[in-house]
Amino acid sequence: MRVRRPTAALVRLLLVAVWVTPTAAQSATTTAVPTVSTVEELRAAVAAGGVHTLSAASFLLDEPLIASRDLTLVGSGTTVTTGRGAGAPASVLRVRWATAGLIVVEGASVRIEGVHLDGVVSGTFSSDGTRDHGDGLDLIRVLHGRLEVVGSHLTRARLGPPDSEKVYGRGSAIYVAGASTARVVDSVFSDNQLAALEAICSASLEVTDSRLAGNLNGVFAEGTVQLALHGNAFQDHTGSALILRGATVATISGNTLSGNGSSPDTGRPGADGVRIGDRAVVELSDNRFDGSPRYAVSIYGSARVTSVDNLFANSGGYIETDGFERSALLVEDDAVMFSSGDAFVENPGGGIEVFGNAHLELTNAEIRRNGSFASMYLGDAATALLIEVVVTDNDGSVTVVDSAHLTVRGGSYATSNTDAIYVAGFASLTLSGAELRNNRGFGVSVSDSASAEVDQAVVAGNRGGITFLDGAQGSVTNSRFMGNTAGRALVYRLDADVTVEGNVVE
């Protein structure tokens, strides 16, 4: 059954529906309350619930804090967040022995504000002098309840083996499971060894105006998760900034994602900047995907992605270990992507690849100044529709091979260092109303057993016009040819089967 793609407004509505605003008592953080100064006082405060202010001190946690009542913890001073510098010393919860520093259960609503949670390095000692076992830890787990984190810093959750709760192991700053919800605002996540945030099952997660940098992975979501990411910065994750799979429904807008993923040439396993798969339904808008050594975004399985006004830049390139070039965007398997207003600019390995039975639609997009022999590459049985797309100043062609099919409606294909569009194998092209100008090769080159139907095209200033080679076939109708410098308007071999009608050569 085809999953209907939700609008951004619907996803926000779903998140609002499941988030419960903290009680008035929790919100009244200005009410005078005793300052919590010791671990013993902290444990008593968490057990009692209510609103508590933490002193500017380090609280060493050798056992989890279990929050089963509504609770607000407000740190003293300021922590290092996205919009603020370092201020007065912060309240620091140092998790050094516990499986998790804080665990939210029994439907409790918990708010953490201005607190630094830190998984201290392995090899430290617990309170009784025993050396840390090094089994790893999460900083916060939300197993059945609600969590809000504001203006806080979460760092050094340590990688560890799976346990009864964590299928993929420990090492996440925040883990949200079941029907729990979490909301994060103006916070920093760094050096967490599994993920900054991990959401599974039917959890809901919203992250706004925060910075995630130098974690293994940024956000991992799997199951029927509802996810919203707005205005965040994702930087320098050696894994992926985002891994979205299962039946996750996500709205991702206004984020900057730079330097995420890794190449196997570095000795690490290869990782794409963003990975979207299975049956995930994702809306991308106004994001910048920049500087990933492999694909900036890869989409697989039967995922459905709507992409509007995003920039894909400076990503991909030749991977020596693989022996292949990687582009900025990969769409494969049975995935579908609908793109409007996106730009693919200066990617060393090309702009786009589409494989398998995947389908890509580009409307009013730009593909400019990309490297590789193919600015866009379609293979296998993939299909693509390009409507009013501008393809200019690329090293390579729009390339269609195997049994893939490309439909072009309008747009401009200009100034490439080779043919504007190259069709080979058993692939096919249907082109109408497009301009093919000033390319160093042909406007369209068709070879092998491929086919092309070209209608109402303007083919001008190229090295050659349109060519059919080998056993290629097709038609060229109602088109204009002007100033194609080194060759005739139409070139085809005797064994090519071509219909020519209604064209004008000037």
XYZ file of C-alpha atoms in Angstrom:
506
model
C 0.000 0.000 0.000
C 1.511 3.347 -0.986
C 2.220 5.606 1.926
C 0.775 9.053 1.512
C 3.368 11.781 1.937
C 2.392 14.063 4.833
C 2.788 17.809 4.685
C 5.185 19.614 6.995
C 2.202 21.079 8.830
C 0.823 17.586 9.506
C 4.094 16.366 10.994
C 4.278 19.406 13.250
C 0.674 18.781 14.290
C 1.520 15.193 15.190
C 4.409 16.363 17.325
C 2.298 18.978 19.072
C -0.407 16.402 19.724
C 1.925 14.087 21.606
C 3.915 16.713 23.522
C 2.528 17.604 26.922
C 3.536 21.048 28.200
C 5.149 20.891 31.639
C 2.890 21.804 34.509
C 2.728 25.305 35.846
C 4.801 24.213 38.825
C 7.521 22.938 36.513
C 7.524 26.088 34.403
C 7.872 28.372 37.380
C 11.656 28.120 37.402
C 11.972 31.534 39.042
C 10.319 30.303 42.258
C 12.800 30.260 45.120
C 13.786 26.672 45.847
C 16.721 25.194 47.752
C 19.829 24.622 45.657
C 20.835 20.996 45.177
C 24.535 20.641 45.962
C 25.277 16.932 46.503
C 24.530 13.660 44.761
C 22.434 12.556 47.729
C 20.329 15.723 47.501
C 20.014 15.243 43.752
C 18.727 11.677 44.145
C 16.190 12.827 46.705
C 15.074 15.686 44.435
C 14.578 13.388 41.439
C 12.629 10.885 43.560
C 10.371 13.648 44.943
C 9.798 15.438 41.619
C 9.098 19.164 41.365
C 11.402 22.058 40.439
C 15.032 22.067 41.572
C 18.058 24.284 40.971
C 21.476 22.669 40.762
C 24.597 24.284 42.126
C 27.558 24.957 39.856
C 29.200 21.674 40.731
C 30.001 18.226 39.355
C 27.571 15.489 40.384
C 29.202 12.072 39.925
C 26.618 9.407 39.043
C 27.463 5.763 39.615
C 23.793 4.678 39.394
C 20.993 6.008 37.176
C 18.663 8.747 38.367
C 15.147 7.297 37.911
C 12.523 9.980 37.228
C 9.012 8.627 37.793
C 7.454 11.981 38.758
C 7.239 15.301 36.951
C 10.573 17.021 37.366
C 12.497 20.170 36.362
C 16.263 20.487 36.870
C 17.716 23.955 36.245
C 21.477 24.361 36.128
C 23.391 27.249 37.612
C 25.386 29.519 35.314
C 25.365 28.847 31.598
C 26.554 25.939 29.573
C 28.061 26.152 26.097
C 25.148 26.256 23.656
C 24.587 27.307 20.078
C 23.817 30.944 20.735
C 25.670 31.582 23.959
C 29.303 31.638 24.907
C 30.815 30.192 28.044
C 29.436 31.968 31.081
C 29.552 31.104 34.750
C 30.528 27.516 35.648
C 27.771 25.101 34.685
C 26.104 22.346 36.650
C 27.618 19.091 35.388
C 26.148 15.613 35.766
C 29.055 13.233 35.217
C 27.940 9.704 34.384
C 30.817 7.376 35.113
C 29.419 3.974 36.106
C 25.687 3.884 35.439
C 24.097 2.372 32.305
C 22.427 5.772 31.866
C 22.632 8.996 33.835
C 18.878 9.729 33.870
C 16.019 7.357 33.025
C 12.468 8.719 32.582
C 9.708 6.190 33.361
C 6.034 5.877 34.314
C 4.846 8.739 32.117
C 6.817 11.441 33.913
C 7.414 14.856 32.304
C 11.021 15.977 32.762
C 12.647 19.284 31.827
C 16.436 19.778 31.828
C 17.634 23.375 31.449
C 21.180 24.724 31.417
C 22.822 21.454 32.473
C 25.960 19.753 31.158
C 25.712 15.941 31.028
C 29.044 14.248 30.473
C 29.993 10.570 30.199
C 33.438 10.727 31.751
C 36.192 8.765 30.041
C 36.599 5.075 30.734
C 39.199 4.040 33.295
C 37.876 6.340 36.011
C 36.836 5.060 39.425
C 33.432 4.674 41.067
C 32.718 6.019 44.554
C 33.867 2.823 46.224
C 37.217 2.910 44.428
C 36.351 0.272 41.808
C 37.660 0.973 38.311
C 35.023 1.692 35.674
C 34.118 -1.488 33.791
C 34.008 0.373 30.455
C 30.739 -1.199 29.283
C 29.492 2.091 27.896
C 26.503 4.256 28.748
C 23.785 6.574 27.520
C 23.292 9.967 29.126
C 19.458 10.035 29.128
C 16.910 7.313 28.374
C 13.203 8.086 27.976
C 11.422 4.745 28.252
C 7.911 5.933 28.985
C 7.428 9.658 29.418
C 8.259 13.119 28.131
C 11.551 14.984 28.037
C 12.438 18.598 27.252
C 16.068 19.700 27.069
C 16.861 23.420 26.756
C 20.215 25.194 26.611
C 22.202 22.133 27.642
C 25.356 20.317 26.552
C 25.438 16.517 26.235
C 28.786 14.940 25.546
C 30.816 11.711 25.650
C 28.125 9.051 25.863
C 30.329 5.984 25.622
C 29.993 3.103 23.199
C 29.036 -0.196 24.792
C 27.408 -3.543 24.021
C 23.653 -4.087 23.568
C 21.578 -4.628 26.673
C 17.952 -5.564 27.359
C 16.823 -2.100 26.266
C 19.347 -1.095 23.586
C 19.412 -3.322 20.502
C 22.249 -1.374 18.870
C 24.264 -0.874 22.018
C 24.987 2.050 24.284
C 26.547 5.386 23.492
C 23.664 7.779 22.732
C 23.255 11.117 24.484
C 19.447 10.826 24.398
C 17.542 7.601 23.707
C 13.762 7.795 23.232
C 11.712 4.589 23.023
C 8.132 3.357 23.006
C 5.488 6.089 22.770
C 7.718 8.605 24.559
C 8.365 12.124 23.336
C 11.416 14.382 23.474
C 11.965 18.003 22.544
C 15.425 19.606 22.349
C 16.082 23.346 21.944
C 19.305 25.391 21.753
C 21.556 22.566 22.918
C 24.883 21.027 21.930
C 25.739 17.349 21.351
C 29.384 16.378 20.898
C 31.641 13.325 21.012
C 28.863 10.809 21.647
C 30.140 7.462 20.468
C 26.941 5.934 19.046
C 24.537 8.808 18.318
C 23.589 12.222 19.593
C 19.905 11.250 19.556
C 18.337 7.829 19.036
C 14.568 7.319 18.619
C 12.825 3.983 18.058
C 9.355 2.377 18.074
C 6.615 5.036 18.047
C 8.648 7.778 19.724
C 8.357 11.444 18.783
C 11.411 13.692 18.620
C 11.821 17.386 17.824
C 15.197 19.156 17.692
C 15.422 22.917 17.091
C 18.267 25.453 16.909
C 20.863 23.013 18.210
C 24.369 21.970 17.200
C 25.423 18.345 16.749
C 29.138 18.003 16.082
C 31.718 15.241 16.124
C 29.450 12.405 17.225
C 29.620 9.008 15.526
C 26.083 9.572 14.192
C 23.776 12.532 14.599
C 20.120 11.451 14.697
C 19.082 7.801 14.314
C 15.358 7.001 13.907
C 13.789 3.599 13.273
C 10.237 2.321 13.623
C 7.182 4.559 13.344
C 9.035 7.565 14.717
C 7.686 11.089 14.208
C 10.683 13.386 13.713
C 11.095 17.137 13.201
C 14.469 18.879 12.777
C 14.524 22.668 12.332
C 17.395 25.144 12.185
C 20.143 22.843 13.433
C 23.813 22.441 12.491
C 25.156 18.903 11.907
C 28.946 18.836 11.562
C 31.772 16.327 11.208
C 30.047 13.055 12.051
C 32.268 10.128 11.062
C 29.117 8.078 10.550
C 25.987 9.782 9.214
C 24.384 13.002 10.352
C 20.960 11.372 9.875
C 19.889 7.724 9.602
C 16.145 7.474 9.003
C 14.559 4.093 8.370
C 11.666 1.817 9.206
C 8.443 3.789 8.730
C 9.837 7.034 10.144
C 7.954 10.199 9.147
C 10.246 13.239 9.204
C 10.199 16.961 8.463
C 13.699 18.402 8.063
C 13.975 22.122 7.339
C 16.492 24.930 7.549
C 19.405 22.776 8.703
C 23.078 22.935 7.727
C 24.747 19.533 7.321
C 28.464 19.772 6.578
C 31.389 17.370 6.561
C 29.339 14.337 7.546
C 30.112 10.751 6.549
C 33.450 9.176 5.727
C 35.287 7.547 2.870
C 36.803 4.060 3.110
C 39.969 5.681 1.755
C 40.500 7.030 5.294
C 40.548 3.499 6.724
C 37.053 3.848 8.183
C 33.916 2.107 6.870
C 32.282 4.246 4.205
C 29.315 6.305 5.425
C 27.000 8.702 3.601
C 26.160 12.101 5.045
C 22.428 11.304 5.283
C 20.861 7.864 4.840
C 17.088 7.498 4.255
C 15.611 4.053 3.667
C 13.077 1.302 4.154
C 9.583 2.887 4.161
C 10.573 6.274 5.542
C 8.598 9.313 4.379
C 10.690 12.468 4.559
C 10.281 16.132 3.646
C 13.489 18.117 3.076
C 13.305 21.893 2.666
C 15.791 24.776 2.756
C 18.688 22.607 3.935
C 22.347 22.782 2.925
C 24.134 19.443 2.401
C 27.820 20.209 2.049
C 31.213 18.537 2.108
C 30.430 14.820 2.469
C 33.220 12.601 1.055
C 30.654 10.077 -0.203
C 26.998 10.773 -1.024
C 25.614 13.777 0.829
C 22.193 12.052 0.744
C 21.421 8.441 -0.187
C 17.877 7.105 -0.452
C 17.092 3.393 -0.678
C 14.422 0.734 -0.109
C 10.950 2.097 -0.814
C 11.516 5.453 0.874
C 9.582 8.505 -0.357
C 11.326 11.876 -0.210
C 10.029 15.324 -1.109
C 12.851 17.835 -1.517
C 12.313 21.596 -1.926
C 14.909 24.371 -2.232
C 17.855 22.384 -0.874
C 21.514 22.852 -1.795
C 23.757 19.831 -2.446
C 27.354 21.049 -2.730
C 31.007 19.969 -2.573
C 30.210 16.311 -1.935
C 31.289 12.996 -3.401
C 34.286 12.346 -5.616
C 36.500 9.455 -6.579
C 36.769 6.730 -3.910
C 40.014 4.880 -4.592
C 39.102 1.939 -2.328
C 35.853 1.390 -4.256
C 37.205 2.362 -7.665
C 34.112 4.512 -8.267
C 33.061 8.119 -8.215
C 30.256 9.056 -5.815
C 27.925 11.967 -6.477
C 26.005 14.264 -4.126
C 22.681 12.372 -4.307
C 21.902 8.660 -4.711
C 18.388 7.303 -5.267
C 18.223 3.509 -5.608
C 16.139 0.339 -5.174
C 12.428 1.289 -5.316
C 12.829 4.709 -3.750
C 11.082 7.789 -5.115
C 12.187 11.405 -4.820
C 10.236 14.500 -5.877
C 12.519 17.530 -6.102
C 11.611 21.182 -6.713
C 14.000 24.118 -6.707
C 17.006 22.080 -5.547
C 20.560 22.943 -6.624
C 23.430 20.488 -7.188
C 26.606 22.552 -7.370
C 30.343 21.824 -7.550
C 30.228 18.181 -6.562
C 33.467 16.472 -7.715
C 31.783 13.127 -8.421
C 28.736 14.506 -10.227
C 25.371 15.725 -9.039
C 22.964 12.762 -9.067
C 22.838 8.964 -9.486
C 19.659 6.906 -9.909
C 19.730 3.081 -9.952
C 17.517 0.024 -9.572
C 13.815 0.707 -10.103
C 14.035 4.116 -8.465
C 12.244 7.189 -9.776
C 13.383 10.810 -9.579
C 11.483 13.937 -10.586
C 13.314 17.264 -10.792
C 11.410 20.512 -11.365
C 13.089 23.919 -11.700
C 16.350 22.465 -10.406
C 19.957 23.425 -11.170
C 22.861 21.084 -11.903
C 25.964 23.287 -12.216
C 29.759 22.982 -12.261
C 29.903 19.337 -11.224
C 32.833 17.048 -11.981
C 32.849 13.433 -13.253
C 32.028 12.008 -16.662
C 28.323 12.240 -15.711
C 26.665 15.254 -14.131
C 23.630 12.971 -13.721
C 23.722 9.185 -14.161
C 20.736 6.858 -14.687
C 21.306 3.099 -14.737
C 19.513 -0.240 -14.385
C 15.748 0.273 -14.899
C 15.595 3.674 -13.211
C 13.408 6.480 -14.496
C 13.692 10.238 -14.207
C 11.600 13.245 -15.238
C 13.342 16.618 -15.626
C 11.071 19.650 -15.979
C 12.619 23.075 -16.682
C 15.968 22.019 -15.240
C 19.119 24.068 -15.882
C 22.191 21.874 -16.475
C 25.270 23.990 -17.139
C 29.075 24.123 -16.919
C 29.504 20.465 -15.964
C 32.453 18.271 -16.904
C 30.238 15.362 -17.950
C 26.956 14.538 -19.638
C 23.530 13.682 -18.406
C 24.115 9.950 -18.943
C 21.417 7.284 -19.435
C 22.449 3.617 -19.740
C 21.247 0.021 -19.264
C 17.411 0.044 -19.534
C 16.883 3.394 -17.833
C 14.518 6.021 -19.226
C 14.834 9.802 -19.059
C 12.080 12.290 -19.899
C 13.106 15.924 -20.443
C 10.565 18.743 -20.684
C 11.981 22.181 -21.321
C 15.041 23.465 -19.555
C 18.582 24.235 -20.690
C 21.518 21.850 -21.158
C 24.572 23.950 -21.878
C 28.360 24.323 -21.860
C 29.343 20.841 -20.736
C 32.823 19.574 -21.624
C 31.296 16.731 -23.641
C 27.834 15.788 -24.950
C 24.913 17.462 -23.197
C 22.956 14.181 -23.049
C 24.404 10.717 -23.741
C 22.143 7.652 -24.156
C 23.565 4.119 -24.520
C 22.848 0.432 -23.961
C 19.082 -0.203 -24.140
C 18.237 3.107 -22.499
C 15.753 5.615 -23.877
C 15.207 9.372 -23.971
C 12.084 11.438 -24.572
C 12.937 15.131 -24.960
C 10.660 18.042 -25.806
C 11.100 21.812 -25.756
C 14.632 21.859 -24.317
C 17.613 23.976 -25.360
C 20.957 22.244 -26.009
C 23.599 24.974 -26.376
C 27.349 25.453 -26.581
C 28.413 21.988 -25.463
C 31.844 20.722 -26.520
C 30.323 17.492 -27.766
C 26.932 16.781 -29.349
C 23.661 18.128 -28.061
C 22.376 14.532 -27.884
C 24.405 11.380 -28.601
C 22.612 8.028 -28.925
C 24.510 4.746 -29.380
C 24.315 0.971 -29.047
C 20.644 -0.158 -29.072
C 19.371 2.941 -27.293
C 16.547 5.149 -28.540
C 15.680 8.845 -28.419
C 12.668 10.897 -29.392
C 13.509 14.587 -29.716
C 10.823 17.164 -30.456
C 10.806 20.980 -30.515
C 14.393 21.259 -29.333
C 16.800 24.130 -29.954
C 20.257 22.726 -30.753
C 22.768 25.556 -31.105
C 26.488 26.220 -30.859
C 27.503 22.670 -29.986
C 30.375 20.793 -31.607
C 27.696 18.703 -33.272
C 23.909 18.545 -33.284
C 22.285 15.163 -32.654
C 23.911 11.842 -33.510
C 22.597 8.258 -33.721
C 25.309 5.583 -33.849
C 25.467 1.788 -34.054
C 21.936 0.321 -33.901
C 20.338 3.334 -32.239
C 16.870 4.437 -33.233
C 14.451 7.273 -32.695
C 13.105 10.484 -34.170
C 13.987 14.160 -34.430
C 11.046 16.410 -35.224
C 10.143 20.106 -35.275
C 13.547 21.185 -33.954
C 15.919 24.060 -34.816
C 19.647 23.647 -35.463
C 21.998 26.654 -35.472
C 25.767 27.048 -35.556
C 26.839 23.579 -34.493
C 30.454 24.223 -35.343
C 32.323 21.043 -36.243
C 29.590 18.745 -37.440
C 26.277 18.606 -39.206
C 22.973 19.132 -37.480
C 22.080 15.445 -37.666
C 24.492 12.528 -37.965
C 23.376 8.911 -38.073
C 24.753 5.706 -39.489
C 23.003 3.667 -42.104
C 22.018 0.941 -39.656
C 20.395 3.474 -37.328
C 16.609 3.731 -37.640
C 15.748 7.428 -37.422
C 12.711 9.477 -38.422
C 13.451 13.116 -39.318
C 10.616 15.554 -39.919
C 9.789 19.269 -39.676
C 13.240 20.437 -38.594
C 14.918 23.744 -39.472
C 18.667 24.101 -40.029
C 20.022 27.676 -40.008
